[in-house]
Short mmCIF file of C-alpha atoms in Angstrom, two decimals:
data_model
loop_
_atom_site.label_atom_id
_atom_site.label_comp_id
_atom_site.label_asym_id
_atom_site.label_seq_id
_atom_site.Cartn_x
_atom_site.Cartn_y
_atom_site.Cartn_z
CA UNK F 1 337.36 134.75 176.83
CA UNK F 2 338.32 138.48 176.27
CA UNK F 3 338.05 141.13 178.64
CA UNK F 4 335.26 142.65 176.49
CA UNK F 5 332.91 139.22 177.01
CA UNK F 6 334.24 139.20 180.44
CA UNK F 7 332.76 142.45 181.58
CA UNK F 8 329.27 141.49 179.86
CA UNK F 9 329.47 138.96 182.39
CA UNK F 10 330.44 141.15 185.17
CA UNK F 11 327.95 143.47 184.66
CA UNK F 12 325.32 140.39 184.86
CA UNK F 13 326.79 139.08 187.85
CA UNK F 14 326.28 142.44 189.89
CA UNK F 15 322.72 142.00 188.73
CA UNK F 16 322.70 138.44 189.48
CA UNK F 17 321.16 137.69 186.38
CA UNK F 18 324.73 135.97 185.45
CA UNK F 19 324.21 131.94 185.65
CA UNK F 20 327.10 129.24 187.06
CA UNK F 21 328.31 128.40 183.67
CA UNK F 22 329.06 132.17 183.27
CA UNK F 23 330.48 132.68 186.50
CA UNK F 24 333.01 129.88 186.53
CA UNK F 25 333.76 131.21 183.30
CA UNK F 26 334.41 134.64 184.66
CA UNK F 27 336.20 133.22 187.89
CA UNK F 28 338.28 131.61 185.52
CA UNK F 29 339.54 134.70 183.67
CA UNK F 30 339.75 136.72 186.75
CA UNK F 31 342.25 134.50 188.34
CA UNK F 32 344.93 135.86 184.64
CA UNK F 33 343.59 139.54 184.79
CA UNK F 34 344.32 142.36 187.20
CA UNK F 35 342.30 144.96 184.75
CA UNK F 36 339.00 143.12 185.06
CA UNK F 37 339.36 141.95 188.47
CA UNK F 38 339.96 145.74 189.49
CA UNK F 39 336.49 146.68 187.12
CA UNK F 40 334.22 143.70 189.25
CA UNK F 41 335.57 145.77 192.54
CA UNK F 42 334.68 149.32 190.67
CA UNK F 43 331.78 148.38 189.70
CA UNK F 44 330.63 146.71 192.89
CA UNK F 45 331.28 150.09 194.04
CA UNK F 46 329.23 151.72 191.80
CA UNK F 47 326.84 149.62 191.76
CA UNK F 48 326.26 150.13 195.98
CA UNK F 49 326.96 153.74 195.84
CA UNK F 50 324.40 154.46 192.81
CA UNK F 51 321.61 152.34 194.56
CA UNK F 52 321.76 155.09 197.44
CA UNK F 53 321.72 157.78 195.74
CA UNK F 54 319.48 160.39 197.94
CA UNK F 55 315.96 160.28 196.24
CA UNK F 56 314.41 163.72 195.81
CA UNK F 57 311.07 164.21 198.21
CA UNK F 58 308.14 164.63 195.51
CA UNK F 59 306.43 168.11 196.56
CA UNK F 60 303.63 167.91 199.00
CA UNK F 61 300.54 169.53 197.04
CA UNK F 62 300.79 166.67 194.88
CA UNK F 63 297.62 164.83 195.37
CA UNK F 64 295.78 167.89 195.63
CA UNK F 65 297.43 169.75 192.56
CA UNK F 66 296.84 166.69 190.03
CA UNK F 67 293.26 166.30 191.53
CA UNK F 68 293.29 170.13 190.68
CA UNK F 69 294.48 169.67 187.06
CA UNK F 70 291.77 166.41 186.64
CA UNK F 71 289.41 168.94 187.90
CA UNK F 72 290.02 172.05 185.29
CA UNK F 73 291.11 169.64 182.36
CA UNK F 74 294.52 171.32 182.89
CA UNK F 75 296.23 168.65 181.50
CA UNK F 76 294.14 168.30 178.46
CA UNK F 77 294.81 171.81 177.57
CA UNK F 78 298.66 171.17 177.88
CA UNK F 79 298.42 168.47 175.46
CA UNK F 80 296.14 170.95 173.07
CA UNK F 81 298.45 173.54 173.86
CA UNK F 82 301.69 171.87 172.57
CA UNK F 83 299.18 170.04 169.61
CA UNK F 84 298.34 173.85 168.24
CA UNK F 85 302.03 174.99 169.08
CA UNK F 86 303.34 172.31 167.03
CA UNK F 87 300.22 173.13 164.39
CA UNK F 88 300.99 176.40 163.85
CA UNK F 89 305.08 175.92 163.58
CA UNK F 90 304.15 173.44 160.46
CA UNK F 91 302.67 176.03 158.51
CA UNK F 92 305.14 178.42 159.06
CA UNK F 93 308.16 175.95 158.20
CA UNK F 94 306.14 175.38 155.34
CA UNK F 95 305.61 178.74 154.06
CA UNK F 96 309.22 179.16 154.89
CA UNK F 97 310.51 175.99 152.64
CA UNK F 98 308.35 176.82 150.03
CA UNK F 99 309.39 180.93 150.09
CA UNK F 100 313.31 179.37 149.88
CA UNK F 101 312.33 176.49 147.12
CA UNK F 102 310.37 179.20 144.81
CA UNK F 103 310.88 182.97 145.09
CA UNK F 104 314.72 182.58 145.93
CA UNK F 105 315.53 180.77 142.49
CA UNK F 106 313.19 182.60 140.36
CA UNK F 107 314.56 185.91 141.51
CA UNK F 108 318.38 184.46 140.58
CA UNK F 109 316.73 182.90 137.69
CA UNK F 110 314.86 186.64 136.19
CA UNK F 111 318.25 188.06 136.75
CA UNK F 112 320.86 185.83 135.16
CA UNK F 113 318.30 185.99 132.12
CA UNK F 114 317.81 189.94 131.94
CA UNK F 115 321.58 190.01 132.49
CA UNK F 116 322.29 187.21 129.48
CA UNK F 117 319.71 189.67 127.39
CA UNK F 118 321.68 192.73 127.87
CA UNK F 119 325.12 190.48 126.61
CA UNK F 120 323.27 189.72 123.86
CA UNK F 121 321.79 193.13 123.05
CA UNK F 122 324.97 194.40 123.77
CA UNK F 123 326.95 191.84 121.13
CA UNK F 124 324.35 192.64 118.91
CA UNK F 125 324.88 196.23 118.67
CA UNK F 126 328.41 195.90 118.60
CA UNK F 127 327.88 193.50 115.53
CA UNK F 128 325.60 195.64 113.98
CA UNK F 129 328.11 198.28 112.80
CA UNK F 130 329.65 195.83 110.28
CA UNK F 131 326.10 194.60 108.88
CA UNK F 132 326.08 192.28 105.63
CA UNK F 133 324.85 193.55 102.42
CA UNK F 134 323.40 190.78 99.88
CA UNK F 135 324.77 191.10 96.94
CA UNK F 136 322.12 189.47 95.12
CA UNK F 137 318.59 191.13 96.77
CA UNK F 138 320.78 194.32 98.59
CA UNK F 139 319.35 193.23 101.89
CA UNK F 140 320.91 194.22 104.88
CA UNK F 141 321.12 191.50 106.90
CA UNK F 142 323.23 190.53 110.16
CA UNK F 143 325.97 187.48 109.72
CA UNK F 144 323.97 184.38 110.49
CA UNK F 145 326.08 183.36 113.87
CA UNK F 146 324.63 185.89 115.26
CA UNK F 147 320.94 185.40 114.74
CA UNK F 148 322.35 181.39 116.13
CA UNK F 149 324.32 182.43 118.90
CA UNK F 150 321.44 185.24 120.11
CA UNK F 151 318.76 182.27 119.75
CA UNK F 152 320.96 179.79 122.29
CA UNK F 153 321.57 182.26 124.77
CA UNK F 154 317.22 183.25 124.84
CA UNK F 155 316.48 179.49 124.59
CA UNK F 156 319.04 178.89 127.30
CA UNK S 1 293.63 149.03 190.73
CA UNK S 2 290.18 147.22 189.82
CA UNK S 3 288.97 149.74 192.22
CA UNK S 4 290.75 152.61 190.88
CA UNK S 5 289.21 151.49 187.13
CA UNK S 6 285.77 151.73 189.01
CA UNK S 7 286.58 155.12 189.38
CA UNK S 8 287.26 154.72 193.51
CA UNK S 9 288.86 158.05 194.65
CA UNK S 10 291.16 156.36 197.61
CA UNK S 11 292.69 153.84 195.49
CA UNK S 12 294.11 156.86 193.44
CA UNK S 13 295.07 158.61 196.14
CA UNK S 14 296.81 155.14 197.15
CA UNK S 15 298.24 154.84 193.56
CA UNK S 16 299.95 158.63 194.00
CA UNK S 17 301.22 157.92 197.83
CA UNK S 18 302.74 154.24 196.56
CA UNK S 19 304.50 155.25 193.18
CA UNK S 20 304.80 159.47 193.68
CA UNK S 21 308.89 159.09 195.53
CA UNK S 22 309.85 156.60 192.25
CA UNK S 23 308.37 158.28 190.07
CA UNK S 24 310.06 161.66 190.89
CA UNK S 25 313.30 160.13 191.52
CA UNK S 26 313.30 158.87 188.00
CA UNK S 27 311.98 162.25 186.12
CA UNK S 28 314.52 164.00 187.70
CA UNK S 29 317.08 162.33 186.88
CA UNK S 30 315.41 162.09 183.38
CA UNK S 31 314.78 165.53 182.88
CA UNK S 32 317.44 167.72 185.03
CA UNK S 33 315.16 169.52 187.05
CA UNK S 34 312.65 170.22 189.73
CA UNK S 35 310.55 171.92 187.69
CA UNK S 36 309.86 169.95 184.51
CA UNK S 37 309.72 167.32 186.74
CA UNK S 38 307.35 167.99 188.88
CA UNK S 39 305.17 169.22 185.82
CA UNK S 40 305.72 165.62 184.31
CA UNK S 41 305.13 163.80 187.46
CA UNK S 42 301.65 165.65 187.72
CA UNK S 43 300.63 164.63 183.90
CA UNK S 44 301.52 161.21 184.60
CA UNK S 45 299.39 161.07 187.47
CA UNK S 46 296.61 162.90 185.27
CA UNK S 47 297.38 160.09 182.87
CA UNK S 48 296.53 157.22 184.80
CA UNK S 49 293.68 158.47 186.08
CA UNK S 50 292.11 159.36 182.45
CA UNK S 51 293.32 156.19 180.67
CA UNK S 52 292.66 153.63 183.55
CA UNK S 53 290.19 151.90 181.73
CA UNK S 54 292.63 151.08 179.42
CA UNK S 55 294.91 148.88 181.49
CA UNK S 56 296.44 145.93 180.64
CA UNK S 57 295.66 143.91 184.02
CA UNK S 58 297.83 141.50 182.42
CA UNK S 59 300.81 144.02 182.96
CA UNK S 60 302.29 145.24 186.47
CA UNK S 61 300.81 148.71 187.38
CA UNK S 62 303.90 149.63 188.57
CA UNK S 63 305.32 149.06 185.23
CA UNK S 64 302.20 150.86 183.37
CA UNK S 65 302.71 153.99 185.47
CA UNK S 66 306.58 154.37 184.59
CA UNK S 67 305.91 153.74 181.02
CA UNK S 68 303.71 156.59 181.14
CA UNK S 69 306.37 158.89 183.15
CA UNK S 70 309.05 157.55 180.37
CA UNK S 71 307.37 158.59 177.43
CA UNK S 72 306.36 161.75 178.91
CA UNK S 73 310.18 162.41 179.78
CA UNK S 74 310.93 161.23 176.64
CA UNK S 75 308.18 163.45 174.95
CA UNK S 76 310.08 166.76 176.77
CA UNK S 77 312.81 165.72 175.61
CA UNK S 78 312.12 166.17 172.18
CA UNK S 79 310.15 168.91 172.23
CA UNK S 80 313.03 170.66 173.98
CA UNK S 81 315.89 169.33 172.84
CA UNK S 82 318.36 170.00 175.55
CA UNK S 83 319.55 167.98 178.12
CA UNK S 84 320.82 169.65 181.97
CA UNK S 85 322.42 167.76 184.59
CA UNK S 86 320.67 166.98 187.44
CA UNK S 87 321.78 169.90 190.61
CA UNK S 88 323.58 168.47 192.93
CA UNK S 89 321.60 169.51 195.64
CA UNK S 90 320.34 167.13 196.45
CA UNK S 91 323.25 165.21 197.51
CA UNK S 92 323.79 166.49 200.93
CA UNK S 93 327.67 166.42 200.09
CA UNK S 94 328.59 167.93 204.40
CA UNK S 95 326.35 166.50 207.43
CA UNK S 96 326.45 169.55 209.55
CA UNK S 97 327.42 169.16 213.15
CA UNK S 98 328.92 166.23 211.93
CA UNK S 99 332.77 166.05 211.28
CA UNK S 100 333.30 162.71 209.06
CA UNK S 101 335.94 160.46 208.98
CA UNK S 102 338.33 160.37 205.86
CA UNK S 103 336.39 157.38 204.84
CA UNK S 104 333.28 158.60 204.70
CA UNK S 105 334.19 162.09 203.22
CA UNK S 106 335.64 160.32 200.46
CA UNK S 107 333.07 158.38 200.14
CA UNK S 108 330.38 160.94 199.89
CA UNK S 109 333.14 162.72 197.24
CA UNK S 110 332.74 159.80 195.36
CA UNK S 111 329.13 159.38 195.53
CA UNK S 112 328.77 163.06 194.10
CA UNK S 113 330.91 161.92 191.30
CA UNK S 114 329.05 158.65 190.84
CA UNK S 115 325.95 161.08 190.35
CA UNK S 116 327.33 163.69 188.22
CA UNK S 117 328.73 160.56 185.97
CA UNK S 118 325.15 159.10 185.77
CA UNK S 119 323.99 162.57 184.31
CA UNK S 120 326.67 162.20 181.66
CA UNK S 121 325.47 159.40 180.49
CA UNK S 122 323.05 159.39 177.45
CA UNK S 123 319.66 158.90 178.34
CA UNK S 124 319.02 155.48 176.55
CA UNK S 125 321.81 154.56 178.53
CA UNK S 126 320.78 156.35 181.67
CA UNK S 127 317.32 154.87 181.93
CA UNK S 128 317.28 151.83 182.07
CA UNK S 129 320.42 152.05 184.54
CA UNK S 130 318.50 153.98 186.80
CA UNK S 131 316.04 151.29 186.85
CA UNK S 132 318.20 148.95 187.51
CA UNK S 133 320.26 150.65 190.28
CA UNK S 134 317.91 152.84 191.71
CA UNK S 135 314.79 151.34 191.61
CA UNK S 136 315.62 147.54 191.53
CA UNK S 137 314.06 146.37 188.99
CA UNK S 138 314.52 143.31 186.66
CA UNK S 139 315.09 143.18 183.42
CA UNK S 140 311.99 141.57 182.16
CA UNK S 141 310.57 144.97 184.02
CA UNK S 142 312.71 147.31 182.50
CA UNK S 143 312.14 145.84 178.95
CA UNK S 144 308.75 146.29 179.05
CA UNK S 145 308.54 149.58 180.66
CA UNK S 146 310.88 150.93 177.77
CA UNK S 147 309.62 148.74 174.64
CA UNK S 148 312.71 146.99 174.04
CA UNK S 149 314.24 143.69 173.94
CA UNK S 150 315.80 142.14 177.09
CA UNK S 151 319.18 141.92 174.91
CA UNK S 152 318.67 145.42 174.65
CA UNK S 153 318.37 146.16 178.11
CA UNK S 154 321.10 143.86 179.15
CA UNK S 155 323.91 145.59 176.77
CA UNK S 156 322.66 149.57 177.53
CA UNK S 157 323.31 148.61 181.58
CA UNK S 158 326.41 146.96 180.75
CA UNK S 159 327.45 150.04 178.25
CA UNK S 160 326.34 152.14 181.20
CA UNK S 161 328.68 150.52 183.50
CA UNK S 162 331.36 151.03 180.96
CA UNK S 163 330.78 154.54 180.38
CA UNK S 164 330.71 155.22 184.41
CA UNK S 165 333.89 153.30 184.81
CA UNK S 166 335.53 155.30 182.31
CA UNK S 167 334.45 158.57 183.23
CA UNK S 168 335.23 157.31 187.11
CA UNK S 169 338.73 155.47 187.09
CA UNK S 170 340.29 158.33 188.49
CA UNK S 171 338.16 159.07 191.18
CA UNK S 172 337.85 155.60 192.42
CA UNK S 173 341.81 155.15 192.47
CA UNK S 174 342.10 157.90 195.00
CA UNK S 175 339.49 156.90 196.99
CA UNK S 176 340.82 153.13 196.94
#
């Protein structure tokens, strides 16, 4: 038996919920091991020490101040109280969420696509001064990657 | 507690004297101070009194009544989210017009330790050691006041113990 085992055991035998076959177990690894035989003695300690701890005297308008709350539903309206408290904080989270989830990437969203306009506007004009001329109907006409690349950046 | 389910006055006015000290002890420890506890001792009571028709009698009352004061901790808790250690002043750490002997001051140092350990402890740890130590009860008890398996209860004591004899090895050398 490890030490690990061996102070599950200890732990039940200061509870006396340990039974013989665990104790003679636990006597037996005592007698080889100075670590748990000093944690049985700690926690002996412990164990007496904790169980006399000073209790705390409960105030003395008890009786009369629960018989008080009974009386004036007091108690009810704590529960209610924390019930609308907790009613009104959903809605706001909510609103909240739903202000972060929508407006906030719509607003990044309208930019990036008024500022991917004005690149293409802006490669458009700067095309424009070197416009195509058909040669067959005299059309002017822009180069055809532009009309392609304009169209990909508005789809996109 | 028949009689208290019949709606008798002076069996719940026994069932506050009986379990009020207990009770108290335990929320305090639970919740870190006078104040919250006091509040949650005082819905527990209001508790019992509104759902006593709903008792198991096959359950222990005395059971019933801290299960009522654990979730209630348990509920403040959550709803705060912060945990404070108990004040120690409740320890009476000097007896005046007393002078102690080395013993027993170093004793009473290590009893203020023992309790400021216990307040380190996590509180599903804490609980059911509290139980155990303080108010004696068994494990069958303490699983069924706090839901859980006996297993359960068995290795959050012993992981209590662990905790405390970590956080105490050095105060329990000197005072060897």
């Amino acid at each position: 038996m490890n030490c690990t085992n061996a102070f599950k055991i200890i732990s039940l035998v200061i509870d006396g919920e340990a039974s013989e076959y665990q104790k003679r177990l636990l006597d037996f690894h005592l007698l080889g091991c100075s670590s748990c035989r000093k944690a049985i003695s700690m926690c002996r300690d412990i164990s007496e020490i904790a169980g006399k701890l000073p209790a705390p005297v409960p105030p003395e308008n008890l009786e009369s101040n629960i018989r008080e709350m009974l009386k004036t539903k007091a108690d009810i309206s704590h529960q209610e109280h924390r019930f609308r408290n907790a009613f009104l904080a959903f809605p706001a989270v909510a609103a909240l969420l739903i202000f972060a989830l929508t407006v906030l990437p719509l607003s990044t969203e309208q930019e990036f696509i008024t500022e991917t306009q004005d690149i293409a506007m802006s490669m458009h004009e700067s095309k424009s001064a070197d416009i195509n001329l058909s040669q067959k109907s005299g059309i002017r006409t822009a180069p055809l990657s532009d009309y392609s690349r304009q169209a990909s950046l508005i789809s996109f | 507690m028949i009689d208290l389910c019949k709606g008798d006055e002076d069996a719940f006015s026994e069932v506050i004297r009986r379990f009020q000290a207990p009770i108290y002890s335990m929320l305090i420890r639970m919740l870190g101070n006078e104040e919250d506890a006091q509040e949650m001792l005082q819905l527990t009571f209001c508790r019992v009194y509104r759902y006593r028709d709903k008792f198991d009698t096959d359950r222990k009352l005395v059971n019933w009544i801290f299960t009522i004061a654990s979730n209630l901790a348990k509920k403040e808790w959550r709803r705060r989210s912060r945990w404070i250690n108990v004040p120690l002043e409740h320890v009476n750490l000097t007896s005046p017009g007393k002078t102690a002997p080395h013993y027993n001051a170093g004793r009473v140092e290590l009893r203020a330790s023992i309790e400021e350990a216990v307040d380190k402890l996590p509180p599903h740890y804490r609980e059911p050691f509290i139980l155990r130590e303080q108010e004696q009860m068994s494990y069958e008890d303490i699983a069924d006041i706090l839901n859980i398996r006996l297993g359960t209860v068995k290795s959050r004591i012993n992981r209590a113990r662990t905790r405390l004899r970590e956080l105490l090895d050095d105060v329990w050398d000197e005072w060897k």
